[in-house]
Coordinates of C-alpha atoms and ligand atoms in Angstrom, one line a residue:
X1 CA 13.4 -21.4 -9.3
X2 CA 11.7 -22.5 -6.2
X3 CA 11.5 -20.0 -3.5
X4 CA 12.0 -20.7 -0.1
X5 CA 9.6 -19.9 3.3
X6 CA 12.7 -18.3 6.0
X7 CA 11.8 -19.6 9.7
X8 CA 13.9 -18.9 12.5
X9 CA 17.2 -17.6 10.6
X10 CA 16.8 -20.5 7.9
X11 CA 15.8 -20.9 4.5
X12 CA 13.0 -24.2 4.6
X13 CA 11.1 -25.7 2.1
X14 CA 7.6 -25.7 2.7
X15 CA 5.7 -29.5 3.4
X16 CA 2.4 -29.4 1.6
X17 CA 4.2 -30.3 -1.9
X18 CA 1.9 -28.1 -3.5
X19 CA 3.0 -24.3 -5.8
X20 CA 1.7 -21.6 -7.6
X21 CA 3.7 -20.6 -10.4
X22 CA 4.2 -16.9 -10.3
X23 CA 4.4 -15.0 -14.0
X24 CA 5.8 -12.5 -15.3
X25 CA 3.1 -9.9 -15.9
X26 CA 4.4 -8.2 -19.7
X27 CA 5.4 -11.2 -21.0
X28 CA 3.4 -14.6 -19.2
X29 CA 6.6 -15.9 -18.7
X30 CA 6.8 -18.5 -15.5
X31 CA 9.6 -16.4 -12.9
X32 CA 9.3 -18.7 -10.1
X33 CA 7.1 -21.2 -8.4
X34 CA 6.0 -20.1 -4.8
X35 CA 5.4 -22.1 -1.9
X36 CA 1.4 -22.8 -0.6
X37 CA 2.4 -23.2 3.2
X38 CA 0.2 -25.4 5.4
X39 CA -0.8 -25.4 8.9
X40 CA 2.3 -27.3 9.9
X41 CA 4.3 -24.5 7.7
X42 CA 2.7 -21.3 9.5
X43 CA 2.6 -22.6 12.8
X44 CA 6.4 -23.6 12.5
X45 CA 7.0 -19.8 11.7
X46 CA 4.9 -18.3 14.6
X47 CA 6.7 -20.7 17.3
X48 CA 10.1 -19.1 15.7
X49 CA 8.3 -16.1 16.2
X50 CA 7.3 -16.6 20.0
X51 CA 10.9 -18.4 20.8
X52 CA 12.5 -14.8 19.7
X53 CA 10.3 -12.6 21.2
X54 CA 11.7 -12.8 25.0
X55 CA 15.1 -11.3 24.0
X56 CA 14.0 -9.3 21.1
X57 CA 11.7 -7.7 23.2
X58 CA 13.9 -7.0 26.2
X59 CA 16.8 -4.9 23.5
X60 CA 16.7 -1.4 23.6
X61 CA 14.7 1.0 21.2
X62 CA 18.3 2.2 20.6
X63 CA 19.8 -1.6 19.8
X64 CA 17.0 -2.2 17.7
X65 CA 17.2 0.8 15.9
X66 CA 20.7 -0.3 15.2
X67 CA 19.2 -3.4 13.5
X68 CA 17.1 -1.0 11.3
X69 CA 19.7 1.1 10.2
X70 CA 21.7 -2.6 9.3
X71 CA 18.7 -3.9 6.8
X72 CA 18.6 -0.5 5.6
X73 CA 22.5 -0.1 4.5
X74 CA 21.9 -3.9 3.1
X75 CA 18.7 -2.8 0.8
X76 CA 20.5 0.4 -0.2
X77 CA 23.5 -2.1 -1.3
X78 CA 20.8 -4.2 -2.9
X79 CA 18.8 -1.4 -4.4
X80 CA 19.0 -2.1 -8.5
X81 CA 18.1 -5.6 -7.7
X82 CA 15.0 -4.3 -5.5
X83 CA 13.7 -2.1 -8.5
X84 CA 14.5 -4.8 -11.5
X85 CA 12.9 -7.6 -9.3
X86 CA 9.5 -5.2 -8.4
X87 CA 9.7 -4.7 -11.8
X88 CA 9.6 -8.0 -13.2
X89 CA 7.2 -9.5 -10.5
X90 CA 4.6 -6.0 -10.9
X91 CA 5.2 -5.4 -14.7
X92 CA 5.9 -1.7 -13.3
X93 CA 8.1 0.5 -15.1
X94 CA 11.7 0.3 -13.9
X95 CA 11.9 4.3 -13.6
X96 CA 8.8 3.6 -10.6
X97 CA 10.4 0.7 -9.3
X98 CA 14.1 2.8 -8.6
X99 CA 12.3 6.0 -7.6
X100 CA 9.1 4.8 -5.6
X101 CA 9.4 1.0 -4.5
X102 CA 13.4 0.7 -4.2
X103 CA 13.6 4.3 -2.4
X104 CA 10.9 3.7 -0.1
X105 CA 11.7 0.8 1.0
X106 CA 15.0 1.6 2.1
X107 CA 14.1 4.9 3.7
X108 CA 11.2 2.8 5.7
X109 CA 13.9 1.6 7.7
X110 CA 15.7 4.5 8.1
X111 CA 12.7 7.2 9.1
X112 CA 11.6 4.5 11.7
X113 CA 15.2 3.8 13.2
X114 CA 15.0 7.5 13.5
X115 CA 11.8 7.7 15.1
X116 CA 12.6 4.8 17.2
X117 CA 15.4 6.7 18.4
X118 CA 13.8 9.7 19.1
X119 CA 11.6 8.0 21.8
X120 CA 10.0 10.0 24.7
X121 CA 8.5 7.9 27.9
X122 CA 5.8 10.5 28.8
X123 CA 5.0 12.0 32.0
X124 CA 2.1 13.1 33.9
X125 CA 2.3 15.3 36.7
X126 CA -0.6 15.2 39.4
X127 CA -0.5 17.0 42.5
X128 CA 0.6 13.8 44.8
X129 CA 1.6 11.5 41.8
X130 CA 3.5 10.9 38.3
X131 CA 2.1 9.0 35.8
X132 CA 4.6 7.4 33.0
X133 CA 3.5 6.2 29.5
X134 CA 5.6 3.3 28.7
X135 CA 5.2 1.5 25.3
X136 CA 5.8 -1.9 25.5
X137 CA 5.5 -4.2 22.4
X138 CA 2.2 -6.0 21.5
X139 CA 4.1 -9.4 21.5
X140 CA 3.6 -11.5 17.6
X141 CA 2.3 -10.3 14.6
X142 CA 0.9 -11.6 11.6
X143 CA 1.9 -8.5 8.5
X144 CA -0.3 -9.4 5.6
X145 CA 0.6 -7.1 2.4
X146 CA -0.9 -6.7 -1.3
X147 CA 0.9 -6.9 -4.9
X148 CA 0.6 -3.4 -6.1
X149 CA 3.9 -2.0 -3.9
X150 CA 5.4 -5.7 -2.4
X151 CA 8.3 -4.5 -0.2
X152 CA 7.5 -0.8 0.1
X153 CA 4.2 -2.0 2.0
X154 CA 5.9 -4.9 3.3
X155 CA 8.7 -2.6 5.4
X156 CA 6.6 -0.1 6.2
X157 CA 4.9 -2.8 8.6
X158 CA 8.4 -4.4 9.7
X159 CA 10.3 -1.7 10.2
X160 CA 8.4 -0.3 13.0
X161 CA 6.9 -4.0 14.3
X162 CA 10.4 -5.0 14.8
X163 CA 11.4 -1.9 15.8
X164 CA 8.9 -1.6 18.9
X165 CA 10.1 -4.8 20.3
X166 CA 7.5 -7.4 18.2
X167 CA 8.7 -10.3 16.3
X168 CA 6.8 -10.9 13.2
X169 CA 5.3 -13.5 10.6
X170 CA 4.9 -11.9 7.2
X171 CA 3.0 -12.8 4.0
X172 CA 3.4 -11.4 1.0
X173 CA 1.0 -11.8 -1.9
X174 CA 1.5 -14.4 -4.2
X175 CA 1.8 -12.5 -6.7
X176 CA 4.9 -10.8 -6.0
X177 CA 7.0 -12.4 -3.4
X178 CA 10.1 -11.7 -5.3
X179 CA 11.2 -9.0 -2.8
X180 CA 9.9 -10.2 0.2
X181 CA 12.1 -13.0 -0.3
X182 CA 14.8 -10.6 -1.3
X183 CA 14.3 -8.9 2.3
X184 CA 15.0 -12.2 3.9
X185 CA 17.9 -12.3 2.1
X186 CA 18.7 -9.0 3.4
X187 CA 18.0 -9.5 6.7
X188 CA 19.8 -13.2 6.9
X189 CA 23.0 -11.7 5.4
X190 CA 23.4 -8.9 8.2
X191 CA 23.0 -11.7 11.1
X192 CA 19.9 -10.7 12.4
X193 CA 18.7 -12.2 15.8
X194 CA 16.5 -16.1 14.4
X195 CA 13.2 -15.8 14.5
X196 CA 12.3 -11.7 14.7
X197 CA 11.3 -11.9 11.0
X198 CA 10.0 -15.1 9.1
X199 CA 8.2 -15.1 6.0
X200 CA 5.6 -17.9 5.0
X201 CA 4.5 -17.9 1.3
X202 CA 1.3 -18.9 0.2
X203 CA -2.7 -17.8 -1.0
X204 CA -4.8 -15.4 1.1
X205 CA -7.3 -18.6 1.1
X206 CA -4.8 -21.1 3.0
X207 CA -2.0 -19.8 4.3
X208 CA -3.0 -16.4 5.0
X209 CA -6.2 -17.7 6.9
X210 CA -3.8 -20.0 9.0
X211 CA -1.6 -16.8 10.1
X212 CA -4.8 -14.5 11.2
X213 CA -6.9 -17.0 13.1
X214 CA -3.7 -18.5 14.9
X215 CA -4.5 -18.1 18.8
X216 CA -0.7 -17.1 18.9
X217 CA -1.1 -14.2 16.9
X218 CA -1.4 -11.0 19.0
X219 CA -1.9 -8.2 16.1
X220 CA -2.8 -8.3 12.7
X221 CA -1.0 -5.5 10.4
X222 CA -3.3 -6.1 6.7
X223 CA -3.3 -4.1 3.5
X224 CA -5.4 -4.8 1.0
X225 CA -9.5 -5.1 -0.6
X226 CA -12.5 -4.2 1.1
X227 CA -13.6 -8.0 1.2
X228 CA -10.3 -10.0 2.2
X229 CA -10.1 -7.1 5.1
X230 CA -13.8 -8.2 6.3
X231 CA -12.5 -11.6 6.4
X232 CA -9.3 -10.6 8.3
X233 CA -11.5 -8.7 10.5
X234 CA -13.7 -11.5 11.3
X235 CA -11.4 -14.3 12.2
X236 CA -9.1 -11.9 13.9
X237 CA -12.2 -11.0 16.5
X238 CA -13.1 -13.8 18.4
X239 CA -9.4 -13.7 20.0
X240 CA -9.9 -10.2 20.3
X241 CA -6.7 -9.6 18.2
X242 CA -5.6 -6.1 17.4
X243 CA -6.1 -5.0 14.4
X244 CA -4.8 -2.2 11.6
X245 CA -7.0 -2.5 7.9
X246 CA -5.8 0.0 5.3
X247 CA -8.5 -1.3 2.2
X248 CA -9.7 0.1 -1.1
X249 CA -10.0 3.3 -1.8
X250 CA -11.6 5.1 -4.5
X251 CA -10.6 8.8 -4.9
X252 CA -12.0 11.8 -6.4
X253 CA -9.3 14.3 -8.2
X254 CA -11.3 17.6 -8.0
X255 CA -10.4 20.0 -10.7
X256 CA -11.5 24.3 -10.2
X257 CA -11.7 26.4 -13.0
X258 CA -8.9 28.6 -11.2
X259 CA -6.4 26.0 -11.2
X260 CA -2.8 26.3 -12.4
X261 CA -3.8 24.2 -15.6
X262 CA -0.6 22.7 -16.7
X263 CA 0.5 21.0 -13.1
X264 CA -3.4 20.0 -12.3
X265 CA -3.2 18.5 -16.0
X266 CA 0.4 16.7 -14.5
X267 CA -0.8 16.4 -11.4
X268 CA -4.2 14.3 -12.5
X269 CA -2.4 12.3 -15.3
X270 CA -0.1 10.8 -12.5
X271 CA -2.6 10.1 -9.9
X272 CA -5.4 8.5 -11.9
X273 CA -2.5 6.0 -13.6
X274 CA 0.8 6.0 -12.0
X275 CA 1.9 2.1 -11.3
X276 CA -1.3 1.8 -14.1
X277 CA -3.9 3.0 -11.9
X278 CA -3.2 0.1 -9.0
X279 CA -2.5 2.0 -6.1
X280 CA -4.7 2.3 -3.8
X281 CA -4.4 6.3 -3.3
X282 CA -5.0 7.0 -7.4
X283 CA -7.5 9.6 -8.5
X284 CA -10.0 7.3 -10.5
X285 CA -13.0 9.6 -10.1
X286 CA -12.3 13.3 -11.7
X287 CA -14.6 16.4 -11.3
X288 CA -14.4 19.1 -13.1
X289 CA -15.6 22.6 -13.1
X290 CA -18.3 23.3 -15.6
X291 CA -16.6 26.8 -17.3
X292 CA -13.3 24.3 -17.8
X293 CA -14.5 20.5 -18.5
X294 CA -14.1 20.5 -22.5
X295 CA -10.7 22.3 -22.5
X296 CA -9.5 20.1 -19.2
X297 CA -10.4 17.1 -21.1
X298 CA -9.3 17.3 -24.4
X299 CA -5.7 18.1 -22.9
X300 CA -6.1 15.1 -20.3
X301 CA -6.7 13.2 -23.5
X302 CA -3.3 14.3 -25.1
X303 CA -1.5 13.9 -22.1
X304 CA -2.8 10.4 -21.3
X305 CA -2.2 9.2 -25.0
X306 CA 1.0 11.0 -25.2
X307 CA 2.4 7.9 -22.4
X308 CA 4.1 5.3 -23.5
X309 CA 3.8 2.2 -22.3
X310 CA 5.7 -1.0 -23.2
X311 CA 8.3 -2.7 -21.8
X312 CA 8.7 -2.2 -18.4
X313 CA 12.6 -2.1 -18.1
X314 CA 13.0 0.4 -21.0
X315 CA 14.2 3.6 -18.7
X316 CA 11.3 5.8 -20.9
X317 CA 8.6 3.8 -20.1
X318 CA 5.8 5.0 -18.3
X319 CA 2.9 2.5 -17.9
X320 CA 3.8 -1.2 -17.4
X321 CA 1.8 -4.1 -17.4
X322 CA -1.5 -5.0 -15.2
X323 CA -0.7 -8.1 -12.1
X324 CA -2.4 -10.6 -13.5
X325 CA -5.1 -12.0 -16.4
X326 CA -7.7 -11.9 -13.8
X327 CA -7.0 -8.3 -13.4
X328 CA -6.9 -7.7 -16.9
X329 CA -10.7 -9.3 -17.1
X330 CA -11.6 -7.2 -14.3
X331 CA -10.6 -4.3 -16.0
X332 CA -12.2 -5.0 -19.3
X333 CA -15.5 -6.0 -17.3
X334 CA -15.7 -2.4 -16.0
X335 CA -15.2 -1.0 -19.4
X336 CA -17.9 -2.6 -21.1
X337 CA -20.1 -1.5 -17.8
X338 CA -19.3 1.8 -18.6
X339 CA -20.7 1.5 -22.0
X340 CA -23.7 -0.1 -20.3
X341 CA -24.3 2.3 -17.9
X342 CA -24.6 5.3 -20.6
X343 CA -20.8 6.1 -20.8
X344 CA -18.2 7.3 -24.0
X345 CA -14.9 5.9 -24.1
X346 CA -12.9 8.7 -25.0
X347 CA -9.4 7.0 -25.5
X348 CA -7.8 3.6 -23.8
X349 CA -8.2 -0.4 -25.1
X350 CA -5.8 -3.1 -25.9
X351 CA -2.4 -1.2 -26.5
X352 CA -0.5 -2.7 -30.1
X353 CA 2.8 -3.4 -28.8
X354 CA 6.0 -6.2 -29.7
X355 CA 5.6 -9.9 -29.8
X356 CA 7.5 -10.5 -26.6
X357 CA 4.6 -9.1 -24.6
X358 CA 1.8 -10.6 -26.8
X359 CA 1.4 -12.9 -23.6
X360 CA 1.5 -10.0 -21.3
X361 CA -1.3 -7.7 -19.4
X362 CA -2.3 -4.9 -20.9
X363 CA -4.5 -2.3 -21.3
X364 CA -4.1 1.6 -22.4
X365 CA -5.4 4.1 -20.3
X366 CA -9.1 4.2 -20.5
X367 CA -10.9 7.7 -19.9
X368 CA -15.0 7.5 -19.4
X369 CA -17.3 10.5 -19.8
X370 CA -21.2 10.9 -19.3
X371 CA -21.7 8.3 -16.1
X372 CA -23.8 9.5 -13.9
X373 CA -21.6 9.8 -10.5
X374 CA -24.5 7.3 -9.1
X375 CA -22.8 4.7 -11.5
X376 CA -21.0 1.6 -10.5
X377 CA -17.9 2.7 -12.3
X378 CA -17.8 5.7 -10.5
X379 CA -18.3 4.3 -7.2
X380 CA -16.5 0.8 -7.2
X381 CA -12.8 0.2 -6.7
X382 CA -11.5 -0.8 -9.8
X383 CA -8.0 -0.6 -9.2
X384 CA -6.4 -0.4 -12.9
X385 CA -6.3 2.6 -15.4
X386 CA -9.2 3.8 -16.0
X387 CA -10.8 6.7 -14.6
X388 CA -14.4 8.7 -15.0
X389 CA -15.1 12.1 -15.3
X390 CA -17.7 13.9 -13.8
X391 CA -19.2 18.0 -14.5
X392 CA -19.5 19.7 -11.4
X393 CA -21.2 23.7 -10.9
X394 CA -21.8 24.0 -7.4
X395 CA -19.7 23.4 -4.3
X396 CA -22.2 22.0 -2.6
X397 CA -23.7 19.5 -5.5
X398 CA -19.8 18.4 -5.5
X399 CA -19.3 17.7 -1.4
X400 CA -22.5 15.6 -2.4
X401 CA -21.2 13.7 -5.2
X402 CA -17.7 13.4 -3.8
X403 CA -19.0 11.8 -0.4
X404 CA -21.5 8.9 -2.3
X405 CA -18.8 6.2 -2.5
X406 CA -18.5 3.4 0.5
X407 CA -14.5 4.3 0.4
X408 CA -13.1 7.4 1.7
X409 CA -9.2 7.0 1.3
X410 CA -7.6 9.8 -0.6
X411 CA -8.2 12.4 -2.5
X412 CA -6.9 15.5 -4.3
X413 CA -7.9 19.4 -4.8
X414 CA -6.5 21.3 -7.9
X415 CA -7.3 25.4 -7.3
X416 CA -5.2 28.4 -6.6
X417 CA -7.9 29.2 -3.7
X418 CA -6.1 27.4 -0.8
X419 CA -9.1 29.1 1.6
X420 CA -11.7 27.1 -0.7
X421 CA -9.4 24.0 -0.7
X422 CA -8.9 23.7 3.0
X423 CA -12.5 23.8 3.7
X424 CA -13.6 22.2 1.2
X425 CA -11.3 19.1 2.6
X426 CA -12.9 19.0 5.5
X427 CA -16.5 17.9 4.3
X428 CA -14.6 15.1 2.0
X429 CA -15.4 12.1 4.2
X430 CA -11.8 10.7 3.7
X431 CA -8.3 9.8 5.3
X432 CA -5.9 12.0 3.6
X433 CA -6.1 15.1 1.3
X434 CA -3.4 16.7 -1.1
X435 CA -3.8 20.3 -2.2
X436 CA -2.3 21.3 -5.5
X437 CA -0.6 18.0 -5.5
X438 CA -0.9 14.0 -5.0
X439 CA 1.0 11.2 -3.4
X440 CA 3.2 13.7 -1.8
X441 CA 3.7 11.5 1.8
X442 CA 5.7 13.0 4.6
X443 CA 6.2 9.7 6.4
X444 CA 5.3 11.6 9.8
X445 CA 2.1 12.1 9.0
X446 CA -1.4 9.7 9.6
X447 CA -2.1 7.3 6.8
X448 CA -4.9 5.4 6.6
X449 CA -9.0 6.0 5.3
X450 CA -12.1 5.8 6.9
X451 CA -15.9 3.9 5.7
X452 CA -14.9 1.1 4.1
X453 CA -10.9 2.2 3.2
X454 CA -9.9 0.7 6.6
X455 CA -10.1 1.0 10.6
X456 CA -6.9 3.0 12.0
X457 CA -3.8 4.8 11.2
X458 CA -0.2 3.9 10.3
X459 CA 2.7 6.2 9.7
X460 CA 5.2 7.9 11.9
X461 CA 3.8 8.3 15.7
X462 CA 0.6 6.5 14.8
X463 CA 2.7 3.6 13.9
X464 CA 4.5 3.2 16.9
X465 CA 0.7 3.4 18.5
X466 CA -0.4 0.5 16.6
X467 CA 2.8 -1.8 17.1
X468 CA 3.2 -1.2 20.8
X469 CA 0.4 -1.2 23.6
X470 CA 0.6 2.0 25.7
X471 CA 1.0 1.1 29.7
X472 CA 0.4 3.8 32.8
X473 CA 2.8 3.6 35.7
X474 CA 1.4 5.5 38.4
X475 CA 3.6 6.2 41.1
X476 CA 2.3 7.9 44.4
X477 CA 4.6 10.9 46.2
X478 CA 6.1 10.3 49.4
Ligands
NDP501 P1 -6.2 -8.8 -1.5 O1 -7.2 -8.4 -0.4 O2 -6.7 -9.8 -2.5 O3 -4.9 -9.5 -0.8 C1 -4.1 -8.8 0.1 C2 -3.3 -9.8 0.9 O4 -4.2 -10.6 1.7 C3 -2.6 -10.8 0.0 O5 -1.3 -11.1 0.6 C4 -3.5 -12.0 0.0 O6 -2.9 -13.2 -0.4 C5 -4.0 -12.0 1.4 N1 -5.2 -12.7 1.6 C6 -6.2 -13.0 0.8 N2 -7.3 -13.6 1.4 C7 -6.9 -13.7 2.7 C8 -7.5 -14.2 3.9 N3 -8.7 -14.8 3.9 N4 -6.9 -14.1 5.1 C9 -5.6 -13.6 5.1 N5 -5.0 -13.0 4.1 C10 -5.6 -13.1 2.9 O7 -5.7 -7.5 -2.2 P2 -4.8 -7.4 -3.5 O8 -3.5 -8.1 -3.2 O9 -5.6 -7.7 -4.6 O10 -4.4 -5.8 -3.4 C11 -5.2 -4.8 -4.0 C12 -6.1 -4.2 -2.9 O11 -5.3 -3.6 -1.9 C13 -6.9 -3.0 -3.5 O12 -8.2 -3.1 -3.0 C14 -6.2 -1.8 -2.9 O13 -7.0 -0.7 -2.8 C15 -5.7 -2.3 -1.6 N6 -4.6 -1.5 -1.1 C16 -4.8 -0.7 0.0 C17 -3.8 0.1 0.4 C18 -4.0 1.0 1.6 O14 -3.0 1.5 2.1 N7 -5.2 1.4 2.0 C19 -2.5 0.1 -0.2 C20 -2.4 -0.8 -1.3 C21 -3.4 -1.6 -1.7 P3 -2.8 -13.7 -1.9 O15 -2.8 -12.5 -2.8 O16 -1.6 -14.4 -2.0 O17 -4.0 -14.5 -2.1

C-alpha cells in the first residue's frame, strides 16, 4: 500500500519517487510505504491552500461549524477503523486507541463546532465611542503533529484552524500517518470545500522544513521535542510567522504521606506509563514522602508488574509496543545511564512474549530508585516507560527539586490536603496541574507548558486566540 498526499480535494501521488516504509511497531511488519514530498509537492498543497482561503474565509462561524459537525458524524461512523489503524501504526493497546485517540478525535470536532458557535464579537464602551473585537482568520497554516497521539493531535489543530476561517497544510509524522490519511478520507467523503485541508507526507528533515519556512505560510501550529520545536522556531522567525510550540515535557507525580493510597497508587501507575510512557503529559519523575516511600514502592512495583502487555489488539492489554527501534535504543540508553549514574532497577527489561512480536518494540516498565534528582534521567525527556523515584521530607527541599528540570509541562499532586495542594501548584514552574488525579482535560481549559515545554496556549478560547488574529473597530459617537 502506497499512501497518497490529498491537495485541493484530490488524492495525488507525490513526484520525488522516493518512500519511507512505515512498520508495524509489535510485529516489524512493513504497513505501508509513505510519501517523502518535495518542494514541488508542498508548495502544490499551500497554493491549494491560498486558492481556498478567499471563500473559506468569507463562510460564516455558523457554516463552518456545520462542516465540523459533518467530519465529526463521518469519524464517529469511522470510529473502530480510527482505533484499530492508531493501533497498528502506534503499537498502542486497542482499549486506548477506542477510549483515548478514537474518542477524542471525534469530540475535537464537536467541542470546537460548539465553541465556534457560541461566538461573541466583543464590545467596548467609551464615553464617545465603541470599540468591537472582531476575529478574523490568520490566513494559511502549516499543522505539524507527532506520533505518540496522530489524529487526536492532528484535529485538535484542524478543527478550530478551519473553524476560524484558515485553510490549512498538515503533516503528520512519519511514523503514523495512517489516520491522518484516514481523515482525508473523511473529509473527501463528506464534500468538503477543495483545498481547506491538504495533507503532505513526508520527514520533519525535508518536507516538514519546506512547509515552515514557506513565505506563504502565515502560522505555524507544531507539537513535538524540544529540539525540532527550536528549529521550527527559527525558520518560522525571519517571516515573522506566528507561532504555537507545545514540546517535551518531563513531569513530576508528587506523592504525600496523607494520600488516598489505593487511587494515588492507580492514579501514578497510569500517568508514568499509559500509551507506554510516550505522552508527553506522563509522570516520569515520582516523589515521595519520606514516612511512605518503602510501602508506596513496593505496591507501585506490584501494580506495574501486574500489567500485561502484549499484543496490542487483545481487548486486555495494557501496554503496547514502543514507535520505533530507535526509540527502543533510546530507551535502553537511559537505562544503562541509570545504572551509571548510581541507580537500582527495581523491575522493567525486555518483556518474554510470542514469536509474532519477536520483531516488535518492547520493553517492560522500568522503575529506577537512588538517582540523585540532579541526574540526567531524572531531568531529561525520555519519553518511554520508565520512571524515577525520588525521597522527599520537606516542602520546600521538594518545590526545589520539582522546579530543576528545563521542561515545565505537567504535573500531578496526590494528598487529601487540597489547601497544601493548591499552593503547592503554584510554585511548580509548569503549564498544567492535576490534583488527586492525571490527564483529566476539560477541553475548555489552557493547554500548553512553559521553559522549554513550549511558547503559548491551545485549547478552548485560547485556541480560537491562536488561529484567528484579534482586530479593533473603533467607531466614534455622533
Ligand atoms: P519530533 O519533534 O521528532 O517530530 C514532531 C513532528 O515534527 C513530526 O511530524 C516530524 O516529522 C516533524 N519535524 C521534524 N523535524 C522537523 C523540521 N525540521 N521542521 C518541521 N517539522 C519537523 O517529535 P516526535 O514525533 O518524536 O514526538 C515526540 C515529542 O513530542 C516528545 O518530545 C513529546 O514530549 C512531544 N509532544 C508534546 C506534546 C505537547 O502537547 N506538549 C504532545 C505530544 C508530544 P517526522 O517525524 O516525520 O520526521
Amino acid at each position: 500500500m502506497q499512501l497518497m498526499n490529498y491537495i485541493n480535494g484530490n488524492f495525488c501521488p507525490q513526484t520525488s519517487g522516493k518512500w519511507i516504509t512505515n512498520l508495524n511497531p509489535a510485529t516489524g511488519e512493513e504497513i505501508c510505504k509513505v510519501p517523502i514530498s518535495n518542494s514541488k509537492d508542498v508548495k502544490e498543497a499551500i497554493n491549494s491552500a491560498k486558492n481556498a482561503y478567499p471563500n473559506w474565509s468569507k463562510y460564516t462561524p455558523h457554516e463552518r461549524a456545520i462542516w465540523l459537525d459533518k467530519i465529526a458524524d463521518k469519524l464517529e461512523e469511522m470510529f473502530e477503523e480510527i482505533a484499530q489503524l492508531e493501533s497498528m501504526d502506534t503499537g498502542k493497546p486497542i482499549s486506548l486507541s477506542r477510549n483515548v485517540d478514537a474518542n477524542r478525535s471525534v469530540a475535537n470536532f464537536r467541542f470546537f463546532s460548539e465553541l465556534i458557535r457560541g461566538m461573541e464579537i466583543e464590545e467596548f464602551e467609551m464615553k464617545d465611542a465603541t470599540n468591537y473585537v472582531i476575529q478574523k482568520p490568520n490566513g494559511i497554516g502549516a499543522l505539524i503533529t507527532p506520533w505518540n497521539l496522530p489524529l487526536y493531535l492532528l484535529s485538535w489543530k484542524v478543527a478550530p484552524a478551519i473553524g476560524m476561517g484558515n485553510t490549512v497544510v498538515c503533516k503528520p509524522s512519519e511514523l503514523t500517518p495512517m489516520t491522518a490519511d484516514l481523515l482525508m478520507r473523511a473529509v473527501d467523503e463528506i464534500g468538503l470545500p477543495a483545498g481547506v485541508i491538504n495533507l503532505v507526507h513526508g520527514n520533519g528533515i525535508e518536507t516538514g522544513s519546506l512547509l515552515v519556512e514557506d513565505s506563504d505560510i502565515d502560522f505555524v501550529s507544531f507539537t513535538g521535542g524540544t529540539v525540532t520545536g527550536s528549529k521550527v522556531a527559527s525558520s518560522a522567525a525571519s517571516t515573522f510567522k506566528k507561532l504555537s510550540l507545545e514540546l517535551g515535557g518531563k513531569n513530576s507525580s508528587i506523592v504525600f504521606a496523607d494520600c488516598d493510597f489505593e487511587k494515588t497508587i492507580a492514579g501514578v501507575v497510569r500517568s508514568g506509563f499509559l500509551n507506554q510512557g510516550q505522552i508527553c503529559l506522563c509522570g516520569s519523575r515520582i516523589f515521595i514522602e519520606e514516612e511512605i516511600y518503602e510501602d508506596f514502592k513496593n505496591r507501585l512495583i506490584n501494580a506495574v508488574e501486574e500489567m500485561k502487555i502484549g499484543d496490542p489488539l487483545d481487548e486486555e492489554t495494557d501496554l503496547g509496543a514502543l514507535i520505533s527501534k530507535e526509540h527502543l535504543s533510546k530507551i535502553e540508553y537511559y537505562a544503562n545511564l541509570a545504572i551509571e549514574e548510581g541507580g537500582t532497577l527495581l523491575t522493567g527489561g525486555v518483556p518474554c512474549l510470542p514469536k509474532a512480536f519477536e520483531n516488535g518494540n518492547w520493553m517492560a516498565p522500568i522503575i529506577v530508585e537512588g538517582l540523585s534528582p540532579e541526574s540526567r534521567c531524572s531531568k531529561e525527556e525520555i519519553f518511554g516507560p520508565m520512571v524515577t523515584l525520588h525521597i522527599f521530607k520537606e516542602e520546600s527541599e521538594l518545590i526545589k527539586m520539582v522546579n530543576n528540570t528545563r521542561y515545565g509541562l505537567a504535573g500531578s499532586i496526590w494528598t487529601k490536603d487540597l489547601d497544601k495542594g493548591r499552593r503547592l501548584s503554584e510554585s511548580i514552574e509548569t503549564g498544567m496541574i492535576w490534583i488527586n488525579t492525571w490527564l483529566h482535560r476539560d477541553l475548555r481549559v489552557p493547554f500548553g507548558g512553559v521553559k522549554d515545554s513550549g511558547v503559548g496556549r491551545e485549547g478552548g478560547k485560547w485556541s480560537l486566540g491562536f488561529f484567528s488574529e484579534a482586530m479593533n473597530v473603533c467607531v466614534k459617537h455622533e
